Amino acid sequence: MIKLWNQEDAAWRLELQSGGEDALSLRMGENPRQLLVALGSDVTPELLRRAAAKAVKTAREYGAETAVLEAPGPLSREQLTAMALGASLAEYRQECWKECKDKPFTLYLAGGEDGEAALAEAAVLAKAVCFARDLVNCPANKLTPMDMAQKMTEAAQKRGVETLVLDEEQAKALGMEAFLTVGTSATHPARLIVLRYKGGKPEDAPIALVGKGVTCDTGGYCLKTPAGLKGTRGDMAGGAAVCGAVLALAENHVPVNVTAVIPAVENRLAPDSFIPGDVIGSMSGKTIEVGNTDAEGRLILADAVTYAIKREGAAKVVDIATLTGAVVQMLGFTTAGLMTNNDSFYEEFQAAAGRCGEQYWRMPDFPEYKKMIESPVADISNVSSDGCGSITAGLFVGAFAGDTPWIHLDIAGTAWVDSPRREYQAKGATGAGVLALYELCKGK
Ligand code: BES
Ligand code: ZN
Ligand code: ZN
């Protein structure tokens, strides 16, 4: 729990100090139960998030139950929000199916400008990120597409967001063959989850956030290895991110129209599952040659992007997905891949990501890459003939966005960390994308 400090007794003092030392280095103070975290000379909001998280995590390791967190003032509202958010995220514990031994913890934040408002905003953002983390951490046997639809719509409705869940019959009537081809590989039925947040003017077309919702990705007939199967639960992190962003926008009453579209499926093995070599249709009318059943994310995103533009009237589209292993090879666990067809939309997005400390890097879209997903028998192939896995996966999805301003985010590396790369992360789901999408939709 985080509260504004009103001179209450707190057992620990956590001090963030600006100055020459290496940023984020930590030492004990002269008094017992005093921790000092250096901020260095360039104090960004991201550094404050990380420093606050580091202080809180360390104090907790020492068994602290109450602490006051201070930083050199005067602190702006943005800086206070950053500290509160970093501290809250550091307190995240994933849902556990055994007894939890954690002691409760109260953190007092030594005030500044608009203290209460800063704390309230940070609490909404932390809740949204932790909602996404919880969904992603949830094992596949406890989160089917229907479970996900239920959890997302329940949370959305609580915040006044309009929801719609399409079942397989309804998706079929819309011609969503690419989505259903993956969806019918499992006994648990597929669902298309739609969350419409209408905070803006009724006449303004929404921005669509399309998130991959594969609750378990076995690879299908192109079966993954045992090691590959272990990470499969996190394959709906894109869906969790778009839902988290909408929840935060709604709770903070941000004046925009945003529609989240989450194609939710399992990619499994059934006797009549699709196999490599199949040719399938899609809602757009384009035919697709399936080269690999493990490249399922782009198939469901193709139909979800078409749905967002045609049925929800989206003016702009962002898709976000744990799409390729290749992006981890390229950018590691701190930076996600990005592709776009629109430079100004790209600038807007990068500014938004910069405000919340998330890192994205733009991939090239030279003409030769498009050739790699040409098929001799269909309009497009779901795998590349010549490597460049993350670029060609992005271009595949982009083919369904057409001329609509579009951004593609590949978070396969950033959505999940076995060892945290930032102080406010914990082993497992990170909630990647929630804050960047929130900031993008909110605007500056
Ligand atoms: N969900 C995976 C991508 C992934 C891999 C996410 C590792 C997180 C960690 C995706 O559906 C997939 O399997 N992609 C294949 C594509 C290939 C068959 C063209 C991949 O990256 O190997
Ligand atoms: Zn796959
Ligand atoms: Zn996948």
CSV table of C-alpha atoms and ligand atoms in Angstrom, one decimal:
chain,number,residue,atom,x,y,z
A,1,MET,CA,0.0,0.0,0.0
A,2,ILE,CA,1.3,3.5,-0.9
A,3,LYS,CA,0.2,6.6,1.0
A,4,LEU,CA,1.3,10.2,1.1
A,5,TRP,CA,3.7,10.8,4.1
A,6,ASN,CA,2.2,12.8,6.9
A,7,GLN,CA,5.1,12.4,9.4
A,8,GLU,CA,4.0,9.0,10.4
A,9,ASP,CA,6.6,6.7,12.0
A,10,ALA,CA,8.2,4.5,9.4
A,11,ALA,CA,10.8,1.9,10.3
A,12,TRP,CA,12.9,2.5,7.1
A,13,ARG,CA,14.0,5.5,5.2
A,14,LEU,CA,14.6,5.1,1.5
A,15,GLU,CA,16.4,8.1,0.0
A,16,LEU,CA,16.9,8.7,-3.7
A,17,GLN,CA,19.8,11.0,-4.0
A,18,SER,CA,20.9,13.0,-7.0
A,19,GLY,CA,24.6,13.5,-7.6
A,20,GLY,CA,27.8,12.1,-9.1
A,21,GLU,CA,27.6,8.4,-8.2
A,22,ASP,CA,26.6,5.7,-10.7
A,23,ALA,CA,22.9,5.8,-11.2
A,24,LEU,CA,21.0,3.1,-9.4
A,25,SER,CA,23.9,2.2,-7.1
A,26,LEU,CA,22.8,1.4,-3.6
A,27,ARG,CA,24.3,1.7,-0.2
A,28,MET,CA,23.3,1.7,3.4
A,29,GLY,CA,23.0,5.0,5.2
A,30,GLU,CA,24.7,6.0,8.4
A,31,ASN,CA,21.6,5.2,10.4
A,32,PRO,CA,20.3,1.7,10.7
A,33,ARG,CA,17.4,1.1,8.3
A,34,GLN,CA,18.4,3.8,5.9
A,35,LEU,CA,18.9,3.0,2.3
A,36,LEU,CA,20.4,5.3,-0.3
A,37,VAL,CA,19.9,4.9,-4.0
A,38,ALA,CA,21.9,7.2,-6.3
A,39,LEU,CA,20.2,8.9,-9.2
A,40,GLY,CA,23.2,10.2,-11.0
A,41,SER,CA,23.0,13.4,-13.0
A,42,ASP,CA,20.2,12.7,-15.5
A,43,VAL,CA,17.0,12.1,-13.5
A,44,THR,CA,14.4,10.9,-16.0
A,45,PRO,CA,11.0,9.5,-14.9
A,46,GLU,CA,12.2,6.0,-15.9
A,47,LEU,CA,15.2,6.4,-13.6
A,48,LEU,CA,12.8,7.3,-10.8
A,49,ARG,CA,10.6,4.3,-11.5
A,50,ARG,CA,13.7,2.1,-11.4
A,51,ALA,CA,15.2,3.7,-8.3
A,52,ALA,CA,12.0,3.6,-6.3
A,53,ALA,CA,11.5,-0.1,-7.2
A,54,LYS,CA,15.1,-0.9,-6.2
A,55,ALA,CA,14.7,0.8,-2.9
A,56,VAL,CA,11.4,-1.0,-2.1
A,57,LYS,CA,12.6,-4.4,-3.2
A,58,THR,CA,15.8,-4.1,-1.1
A,59,ALA,CA,13.9,-2.9,2.0
A,60,ARG,CA,11.5,-5.8,1.6
A,61,GLU,CA,14.4,-8.2,1.4
A,62,TYR,CA,15.6,-6.8,4.8
A,63,GLY,CA,12.1,-7.5,6.2
A,64,ALA,CA,10.8,-3.9,6.2
A,65,GLU,CA,7.1,-3.5,6.8
A,66,THR,CA,6.9,0.3,6.8
A,67,ALA,CA,9.1,2.8,4.9
A,68,VAL,CA,9.2,6.3,3.8
A,69,LEU,CA,10.5,7.1,0.3
A,70,GLU,CA,12.1,10.5,-0.3
A,71,ALA,CA,13.7,12.2,-3.3
A,72,PRO,CA,15.4,15.5,-3.7
A,73,GLY,CA,12.7,18.1,-4.3
A,74,PRO,CA,10.8,19.9,-5.4
A,75,LEU,CA,9.2,17.0,-7.2
A,76,SER,CA,6.8,17.5,-10.1
A,77,ARG,CA,3.6,15.5,-10.4
A,78,GLU,CA,5.1,13.4,-13.2
A,79,GLN,CA,8.1,12.6,-11.0
A,80,LEU,CA,5.9,11.6,-8.1
A,81,THR,CA,3.8,9.4,-10.3
A,82,ALA,CA,6.9,7.7,-11.6
A,83,MET,CA,8.1,6.9,-8.1
A,84,ALA,CA,4.8,5.6,-7.0
A,85,LEU,CA,4.4,3.5,-10.1
A,86,GLY,CA,7.9,2.0,-9.8
A,87,ALA,CA,7.3,1.2,-6.1
A,88,SER,CA,3.8,-0.4,-6.8
A,89,LEU,CA,5.1,-2.6,-9.6
A,90,ALA,CA,8.0,-3.7,-7.5
A,91,GLU,CA,5.4,-5.0,-5.0
A,92,TYR,CA,3.7,-7.2,-7.6
A,93,ARG,CA,3.4,-10.9,-6.7
A,94,GLN,CA,2.0,-13.4,-9.1
A,95,GLU,CA,-1.0,-15.4,-8.2
A,96,CYS,CA,0.2,-18.6,-6.4
A,97,TRP,CA,-1.3,-22.0,-5.8
A,98,LYS,CA,0.5,-22.5,-2.5
A,99,GLU,CA,0.6,-20.6,0.7
A,100,CYS,CA,2.0,-17.0,0.5
A,101,LYS,CA,4.3,-15.9,3.3
A,102,ASP,CA,4.7,-12.2,2.3
A,103,LYS,CA,4.2,-9.7,5.0
A,104,PRO,CA,2.1,-6.6,4.3
A,105,PHE,CA,4.1,-3.5,3.5
A,106,THR,CA,3.2,0.2,3.7
A,107,LEU,CA,5.2,2.8,1.8
A,108,TYR,CA,4.9,6.5,2.5
A,109,LEU,CA,5.8,8.8,-0.2
A,110,ALA,CA,7.2,12.2,0.9
A,111,GLY,CA,5.0,14.6,-1.0
A,112,GLY,CA,5.3,17.2,-3.7
A,113,GLU,CA,3.1,18.9,-6.2
A,114,ASP,CA,-0.4,17.3,-6.5
A,115,GLY,CA,0.6,14.4,-4.3
A,116,GLU,CA,-2.8,12.8,-4.1
A,117,ALA,CA,-3.5,13.0,-7.8
A,118,ALA,CA,-0.1,11.6,-8.6
A,119,LEU,CA,-0.7,8.6,-6.3
A,120,ALA,CA,-4.1,8.0,-7.7
A,121,GLU,CA,-2.8,8.1,-11.3
A,122,ALA,CA,0.0,5.7,-10.5
A,123,ALA,CA,-2.4,3.3,-8.7
A,124,VAL,CA,-4.6,3.1,-11.9
A,125,LEU,CA,-1.6,2.5,-14.1
A,126,ALA,CA,-0.1,-0.1,-11.7
A,127,LYS,CA,-3.4,-1.9,-11.5
A,128,ALA,CA,-3.6,-2.1,-15.3
A,129,VAL,CA,-0.1,-3.4,-15.7
A,130,CYS,CA,-0.6,-5.9,-12.9
A,131,PHE,CA,-3.9,-7.0,-14.5
A,132,ALA,CA,-2.0,-7.8,-17.7
A,133,ARG,CA,0.8,-9.5,-15.8
A,134,ASP,CA,-1.8,-11.7,-14.0
A,135,LEU,CA,-3.4,-12.8,-17.2
A,136,VAL,CA,0.0,-13.6,-18.8
A,137,ASN,CA,1.3,-15.5,-15.8
A,138,CYS,CA,-1.9,-17.6,-15.6
A,139,PRO,CA,-1.1,-21.1,-16.8
A,140,ALA,CA,-2.8,-22.2,-20.0
A,141,ASN,CA,-4.9,-24.8,-18.2
A,142,LYS,CA,-6.4,-22.0,-16.1
A,143,LEU,CA,-6.9,-19.5,-18.9
A,144,THR,CA,-8.8,-20.7,-22.0
A,145,PRO,CA,-10.0,-18.2,-24.6
A,146,MET,CA,-13.4,-18.3,-22.9
A,147,ASP,CA,-11.9,-17.6,-19.5
A,148,MET,CA,-9.9,-14.7,-21.0
A,149,ALA,CA,-13.1,-13.3,-22.6
A,150,GLN,CA,-14.8,-13.5,-19.2
A,151,LYS,CA,-12.0,-11.9,-17.2
A,152,MET,CA,-11.5,-9.1,-19.8
A,153,THR,CA,-15.2,-8.2,-20.2
A,154,GLU,CA,-15.8,-8.3,-16.5
A,155,ALA,CA,-13.0,-5.9,-15.8
A,156,ALA,CA,-14.0,-3.6,-18.8
A,157,GLN,CA,-17.7,-3.5,-17.8
A,158,LYS,CA,-16.8,-2.5,-14.3
A,159,ARG,CA,-15.2,0.6,-15.8
A,160,GLY,CA,-18.1,1.4,-18.1
A,161,VAL,CA,-16.5,0.0,-21.3
A,162,GLU,CA,-18.8,-1.6,-23.9
A,163,THR,CA,-17.9,-5.2,-24.6
A,164,LEU,CA,-18.7,-7.7,-27.3
A,165,VAL,CA,-17.6,-11.4,-27.6
A,166,LEU,CA,-18.0,-13.2,-30.9
A,167,ASP,CA,-18.2,-16.9,-30.8
A,168,GLU,CA,-17.1,-19.3,-33.6
A,169,GLU,CA,-20.5,-19.1,-35.4
A,170,GLN,CA,-20.4,-15.4,-35.5
A,171,ALA,CA,-16.8,-15.2,-36.6
A,172,LYS,CA,-17.7,-17.7,-39.4
A,173,ALA,CA,-20.5,-15.5,-40.6
A,174,LEU,CA,-18.0,-12.7,-40.9
A,175,GLY,CA,-15.7,-14.9,-43.0
A,176,MET,CA,-12.9,-15.0,-40.4
A,177,GLU,CA,-11.3,-18.2,-41.8
A,178,ALA,CA,-7.7,-17.4,-40.8
A,179,PHE,CA,-8.8,-16.8,-37.1
A,180,LEU,CA,-11.0,-19.9,-37.1
A,181,THR,CA,-8.4,-22.2,-38.7
A,182,VAL,CA,-6.2,-21.7,-35.7
A,183,GLY,CA,-9.1,-21.6,-33.3
A,184,THR,CA,-10.5,-24.9,-34.3
A,185,SER,CA,-7.2,-26.7,-33.6
A,186,ALA,CA,-8.4,-27.1,-30.0
A,187,THR,CA,-11.4,-28.3,-28.0
A,188,HIS,CA,-11.6,-25.1,-26.1
A,189,PRO,CA,-13.5,-22.8,-28.5
A,190,ALA,CA,-12.1,-19.5,-29.9
A,191,ARG,CA,-13.5,-16.1,-29.0
A,192,LEU,CA,-13.1,-12.7,-30.6
A,193,ILE,CA,-13.1,-10.2,-27.7
A,194,VAL,CA,-14.0,-6.6,-28.4
A,195,LEU,CA,-13.7,-3.7,-25.9
A,196,ARG,CA,-15.1,-0.3,-27.0
A,197,TYR,CA,-14.0,2.5,-24.8
A,198,LYS,CA,-15.9,5.7,-25.8
A,199,GLY,CA,-14.4,8.5,-23.9
A,200,GLY,CA,-14.1,10.9,-26.9
A,201,LYS,CA,-16.5,12.6,-29.3
A,202,PRO,CA,-19.1,10.2,-30.7
A,203,GLU,CA,-18.2,11.2,-34.3
A,204,ASP,CA,-14.5,10.4,-33.9
A,205,ALA,CA,-13.4,7.1,-35.4
A,206,PRO,CA,-11.6,5.0,-32.8
A,207,ILE,CA,-8.0,3.9,-32.7
A,208,ALA,CA,-7.9,0.1,-32.7
A,209,LEU,CA,-5.5,-1.8,-30.4
A,210,VAL,CA,-5.3,-5.4,-31.7
A,211,GLY,CA,-3.6,-7.9,-29.3
A,212,LYS,CA,-2.6,-11.5,-30.0
A,213,GLY,CA,-4.5,-13.7,-27.6
A,214,VAL,CA,-3.0,-17.2,-28.0
A,215,THR,CA,-3.7,-18.7,-24.6
A,216,CYS,CA,-1.4,-21.6,-25.4
A,217,ASP,CA,0.8,-22.1,-28.4
A,218,THR,CA,1.9,-25.7,-28.9
A,219,GLY,CA,2.9,-24.9,-32.4
A,220,GLY,CA,0.2,-27.3,-33.7
A,221,TYR,CA,1.5,-30.0,-36.1
A,222,CYS,CA,4.7,-28.0,-36.3
A,223,LEU,CA,5.0,-29.0,-32.7
A,224,LYS,CA,7.4,-27.0,-30.4
A,225,THR,CA,10.1,-28.7,-28.3
A,226,PRO,CA,9.6,-29.3,-24.6
A,227,ALA,CA,11.5,-26.1,-23.8
A,228,GLY,CA,9.5,-24.2,-26.3
A,229,LEU,CA,6.2,-25.5,-24.8
A,230,LYS,CA,7.1,-24.3,-21.4
A,231,GLY,CA,6.8,-20.6,-22.3
A,232,THR,CA,3.6,-21.0,-24.2
A,233,ARG,CA,1.2,-19.5,-21.7
A,234,GLY,CA,2.6,-16.0,-22.3
A,235,ASP,CA,1.4,-16.0,-25.9
A,236,MET,CA,-1.5,-13.8,-25.1
A,237,ALA,CA,0.6,-10.9,-23.7
A,238,GLY,CA,-0.4,-8.7,-26.6
A,239,GLY,CA,-4.1,-9.2,-25.8
A,240,ALA,CA,-3.4,-8.6,-22.1
A,241,ALA,CA,-1.6,-5.4,-23.0
A,242,VAL,CA,-4.4,-3.9,-25.1
A,243,CYS,CA,-6.9,-4.8,-22.4
A,244,GLY,CA,-4.8,-3.3,-19.7
A,245,ALA,CA,-4.4,0.0,-21.7
A,246,VAL,CA,-8.2,0.2,-22.2
A,247,LEU,CA,-8.8,-0.4,-18.5
A,248,ALA,CA,-6.5,2.4,-17.5
A,249,LEU,CA,-7.9,4.9,-20.1
A,250,ALA,CA,-11.4,4.2,-18.9
A,251,GLU,CA,-10.6,4.4,-15.2
A,252,ASN,CA,-8.8,7.8,-15.8
A,253,HIS,CA,-11.6,9.0,-18.1
A,254,VAL,CA,-9.2,9.9,-20.9
A,255,PRO,CA,-11.2,11.7,-23.6
A,256,VAL,CA,-10.5,9.3,-26.6
A,257,ASN,CA,-12.3,6.5,-28.4
A,258,VAL,CA,-10.3,3.3,-28.3
A,259,THR,CA,-11.4,-0.2,-29.4
A,260,ALA,CA,-9.4,-3.2,-28.3
A,261,VAL,CA,-9.8,-6.4,-30.4
A,262,ILE,CA,-8.4,-9.6,-29.0
A,263,PRO,CA,-8.5,-12.8,-31.1
A,264,ALA,CA,-8.4,-15.5,-28.5
A,265,VAL,CA,-7.5,-19.0,-29.4
A,266,GLU,CA,-5.4,-22.0,-28.4
A,267,ASN,CA,-3.0,-23.3,-31.0
A,268,ARG,CA,-3.1,-27.0,-30.4
A,269,LEU,CA,-3.3,-30.4,-32.1
A,270,ALA,CA,-6.6,-32.0,-33.0
A,271,PRO,CA,-7.2,-34.7,-35.6
A,272,ASP,CA,-8.4,-32.2,-38.1
A,273,SER,CA,-6.1,-29.3,-37.2
A,274,PHE,CA,-4.5,-27.4,-40.1
A,275,ILE,CA,-1.2,-28.6,-41.4
A,276,PRO,CA,1.6,-27.0,-43.5
A,277,GLY,CA,0.7,-26.8,-47.1
A,278,ASP,CA,-3.0,-25.9,-46.4
A,279,VAL,CA,-4.4,-22.9,-48.2
A,280,ILE,CA,-7.0,-20.9,-46.3
A,281,GLY,CA,-9.1,-17.8,-46.8
A,282,SER,CA,-9.4,-14.8,-44.6
A,283,MET,CA,-12.0,-12.0,-43.8
A,284,SER,CA,-10.1,-9.7,-46.2
A,285,GLY,CA,-10.7,-12.0,-49.1
A,286,LYS,CA,-6.9,-12.7,-49.4
A,287,THR,CA,-5.9,-16.4,-49.6
A,288,ILE,CA,-3.1,-17.6,-47.4
A,289,GLU,CA,-0.7,-20.5,-47.8
A,290,VAL,CA,0.2,-22.0,-44.4
A,291,GLY,CA,3.9,-22.8,-44.5
A,292,ASN,CA,4.1,-23.4,-40.7
A,293,THR,CA,1.4,-24.0,-38.2
A,294,ASP,CA,3.5,-22.4,-35.5
A,295,ALA,CA,3.2,-19.0,-37.3
A,296,GLU,CA,-0.3,-18.9,-36.0
A,297,GLY,CA,-0.2,-15.4,-34.4
A,298,ARG,CA,-0.2,-13.5,-37.8
A,299,LEU,CA,-3.1,-15.6,-39.0
A,300,ILE,CA,-5.4,-14.5,-36.2
A,301,LEU,CA,-4.1,-11.0,-36.3
A,302,ALA,CA,-4.8,-10.8,-40.0
A,303,ASP,CA,-8.5,-11.3,-39.4
A,304,ALA,CA,-8.6,-9.2,-36.3
A,305,VAL,CA,-7.0,-6.2,-38.1
A,306,THR,CA,-9.5,-6.6,-40.9
A,307,TYR,CA,-12.3,-6.8,-38.4
A,308,ALA,CA,-11.0,-3.6,-36.6
A,309,ILE,CA,-11.0,-1.6,-39.8
A,310,LYS,CA,-14.1,-3.0,-41.5
A,311,ARG,CA,-16.4,-3.6,-38.6
A,312,GLU,CA,-15.2,-1.1,-36.0
A,313,GLY,CA,-14.3,1.7,-38.4
A,314,ALA,CA,-10.8,2.1,-36.9
A,315,ALA,CA,-9.0,5.2,-38.2
A,316,LYS,CA,-5.6,3.8,-37.0
A,317,VAL,CA,-4.4,0.4,-35.9
A,318,VAL,CA,-1.8,-0.8,-33.5
A,319,ASP,CA,-1.2,-4.5,-33.3
A,320,ILE,CA,0.9,-6.0,-30.5
A,321,ALA,CA,2.0,-9.6,-30.2
A,322,THR,CA,4.5,-12.1,-28.9
A,323,LEU,CA,5.0,-12.9,-32.6
A,324,THR,CA,8.5,-14.2,-33.3
A,325,GLY,CA,11.4,-15.8,-31.5
A,326,ALA,CA,13.6,-14.0,-34.0
A,327,VAL,CA,12.9,-10.6,-32.4
A,328,VAL,CA,14.5,-11.9,-29.2
A,329,GLN,CA,17.7,-12.8,-31.1
A,330,MET,CA,17.7,-9.3,-32.7
A,331,LEU,CA,16.7,-7.0,-29.8
A,332,GLY,CA,16.9,-9.1,-26.6
A,333,PHE,CA,14.6,-8.7,-23.6
A,334,THR,CA,14.5,-4.9,-23.1
A,335,THR,CA,13.5,-3.7,-26.6
A,336,ALA,CA,10.6,-4.7,-28.8
A,337,GLY,CA,10.4,-4.7,-32.6
A,338,LEU,CA,8.3,-2.2,-34.4
A,339,MET,CA,7.1,-1.8,-38.0
A,340,THR,CA,4.8,0.8,-39.5
A,341,ASN,CA,3.4,2.3,-42.7
A,342,ASN,CA,3.2,5.8,-41.3
A,343,ASP,CA,6.0,8.1,-40.2
A,344,SER,CA,4.0,10.6,-38.2
A,345,PHE,CA,2.1,7.8,-36.3
A,346,TYR,CA,5.5,6.3,-35.6
A,347,GLU,CA,6.8,9.6,-34.2
A,348,GLU,CA,3.7,9.9,-32.0
A,349,PHE,CA,4.2,6.3,-30.7
A,350,GLN,CA,7.9,6.7,-30.0
A,351,ALA,CA,7.2,9.9,-28.0
A,352,ALA,CA,4.6,7.9,-26.0
A,353,ALA,CA,6.9,5.0,-25.3
A,354,GLY,CA,9.6,7.4,-24.2
A,355,ARG,CA,7.3,8.9,-21.6
A,356,CYS,CA,6.9,5.5,-19.9
A,357,GLY,CA,10.3,4.0,-20.4
A,358,GLU,CA,9.4,1.3,-22.8
A,359,GLN,CA,11.8,0.7,-25.7
A,360,TYR,CA,10.8,0.0,-29.3
A,361,TRP,CA,13.0,-0.2,-32.4
A,362,ARG,CA,11.8,0.3,-36.0
A,363,MET,CA,12.5,-2.5,-38.5
A,364,PRO,CA,13.0,-1.9,-42.2
A,365,ASP,CA,10.4,-2.6,-44.9
A,366,PHE,CA,12.4,-2.7,-48.1
A,367,PRO,CA,10.6,-4.2,-51.1
A,368,GLU,CA,12.7,-7.4,-51.1
A,369,TYR,CA,11.2,-8.4,-47.7
A,370,LYS,CA,7.7,-8.4,-49.1
A,371,LYS,CA,8.9,-10.8,-51.8
A,372,MET,CA,9.8,-13.3,-49.1
A,373,ILE,CA,6.2,-13.8,-48.1
A,374,GLU,CA,4.9,-14.3,-51.7
A,375,SER,CA,3.3,-17.7,-52.4
A,376,PRO,CA,3.1,-19.5,-55.7
A,377,VAL,CA,-0.4,-20.7,-54.9
A,378,ALA,CA,-2.0,-18.1,-52.7
A,379,ASP,CA,-2.0,-14.3,-52.2
A,380,ILE,CA,0.4,-14.5,-49.3
A,381,SER,CA,2.4,-17.0,-47.3
A,382,ASN,CA,2.5,-17.1,-43.5
A,383,VAL,CA,6.3,-17.9,-43.5
A,384,SER,CA,9.3,-16.3,-45.1
A,385,SER,CA,11.2,-18.1,-47.9
A,386,ASP,CA,14.4,-16.3,-46.9
A,387,GLY,CA,14.8,-15.6,-43.2
A,388,CYS,CA,14.2,-12.1,-41.7
A,389,GLY,CA,11.5,-13.7,-39.4
A,390,SER,CA,10.4,-10.6,-37.5
A,391,ILE,CA,10.3,-8.3,-40.5
A,392,THR,CA,8.3,-10.7,-42.6
A,393,ALA,CA,5.9,-11.5,-39.8
A,394,GLY,CA,5.3,-7.7,-39.4
A,395,LEU,CA,4.8,-7.3,-43.1
A,396,PHE,CA,2.4,-10.1,-43.2
A,397,VAL,CA,0.1,-8.4,-40.6
A,398,GLY,CA,0.6,-5.1,-42.4
A,399,ALA,CA,-0.7,-6.5,-45.6
A,400,PHE,CA,-4.1,-6.7,-43.9
A,401,ALA,CA,-3.9,-3.1,-42.6
A,402,GLY,CA,-3.7,-1.7,-46.2
A,403,ASP,CA,-3.5,2.1,-46.2
A,404,THR,CA,-4.8,2.6,-42.7
A,405,PRO,CA,-2.0,4.1,-40.5
A,406,TRP,CA,-0.6,1.1,-38.7
A,407,ILE,CA,2.0,0.2,-36.2
A,408,HIS,CA,3.1,-3.4,-35.4
A,409,LEU,CA,4.8,-4.2,-32.1
A,410,ASP,CA,6.6,-7.5,-31.6
A,411,ILE,CA,6.9,-8.0,-27.8
A,412,ALA,CA,8.1,-11.7,-27.8
A,413,GLY,CA,11.3,-10.6,-26.0
A,414,THR,CA,9.9,-8.0,-23.6
A,415,ALA,CA,6.7,-9.6,-22.4
A,416,TRP,CA,8.3,-12.2,-20.3
A,417,VAL,CA,11.6,-12.2,-18.3
A,418,ASP,CA,13.1,-15.2,-16.5
A,419,SER,CA,15.5,-12.8,-14.9
A,420,PRO,CA,14.2,-9.2,-14.5
A,421,ARG,CA,15.9,-6.6,-16.7
A,422,ARG,CA,14.4,-3.6,-14.8
A,423,GLU,CA,14.0,-3.2,-11.1
A,424,TYR,CA,10.2,-2.9,-11.3
A,425,GLN,CA,9.9,-6.3,-13.0
A,426,ALA,CA,9.5,-9.7,-11.5
A,427,LYS,CA,10.3,-13.1,-12.9
A,428,GLY,CA,7.5,-13.9,-15.5
A,429,ALA,CA,5.2,-11.4,-17.2
A,430,THR,CA,6.2,-7.8,-17.4
A,431,GLY,CA,3.0,-6.2,-18.7
A,432,ALA,CA,4.9,-4.8,-21.7
A,433,GLY,CA,2.9,-2.5,-23.9
A,434,VAL,CA,0.2,-1.4,-21.4
A,435,LEU,CA,1.9,1.9,-20.6
A,436,ALA,CA,3.1,2.7,-24.1
A,437,LEU,CA,-0.4,2.1,-25.5
A,438,TYR,CA,-2.0,4.1,-22.7
A,439,GLU,CA,0.4,7.0,-23.4
A,440,LEU,CA,-0.2,6.8,-27.1
A,441,CYS,CA,-4.0,6.9,-26.8
A,442,LYS,CA,-3.8,9.6,-24.1
A,443,GLY,CA,-1.4,11.8,-26.2
A,444,LYS,CA,0.7,14.6,-24.7
B,1,BES,N1,4.5,-17.3,-30.1
B,1,BES,C1,5.5,-17.7,-30.9
B,1,BES,C2,6.7,-16.7,-30.9
B,1,BES,C3,7.5,-16.7,-29.6
B,1,BES,C4,8.6,-17.4,-29.5
B,1,BES,C5,7.1,-15.9,-28.5
B,1,BES,C6,9.3,-17.4,-28.3
B,1,BES,C7,7.8,-15.9,-27.3
B,1,BES,C8,8.9,-16.7,-27.2
B,1,BES,C9,5.0,-17.7,-32.4
B,1,BES,O1,3.7,-18.1,-32.6
B,1,BES,C10,5.9,-18.6,-33.1
B,1,BES,O2,5.9,-19.7,-32.8
B,1,BES,N2,6.6,-18.1,-34.1
B,1,BES,C11,7.5,-18.8,-34.9
B,1,BES,C12,7.4,-18.4,-36.3
B,1,BES,C13,8.1,-19.3,-37.3
B,1,BES,C14,7.5,-20.7,-37.3
B,1,BES,C15,8.0,-18.7,-38.7
B,1,BES,C16,9.0,-18.6,-34.4
B,1,BES,O3,9.3,-17.4,-34.1
B,1,BES,O4,9.7,-19.5,-34.4
B,2,ZN,ZN,3.6,-20.2,-32.8
B,3,ZN,ZN,2.5,-17.8,-30.9
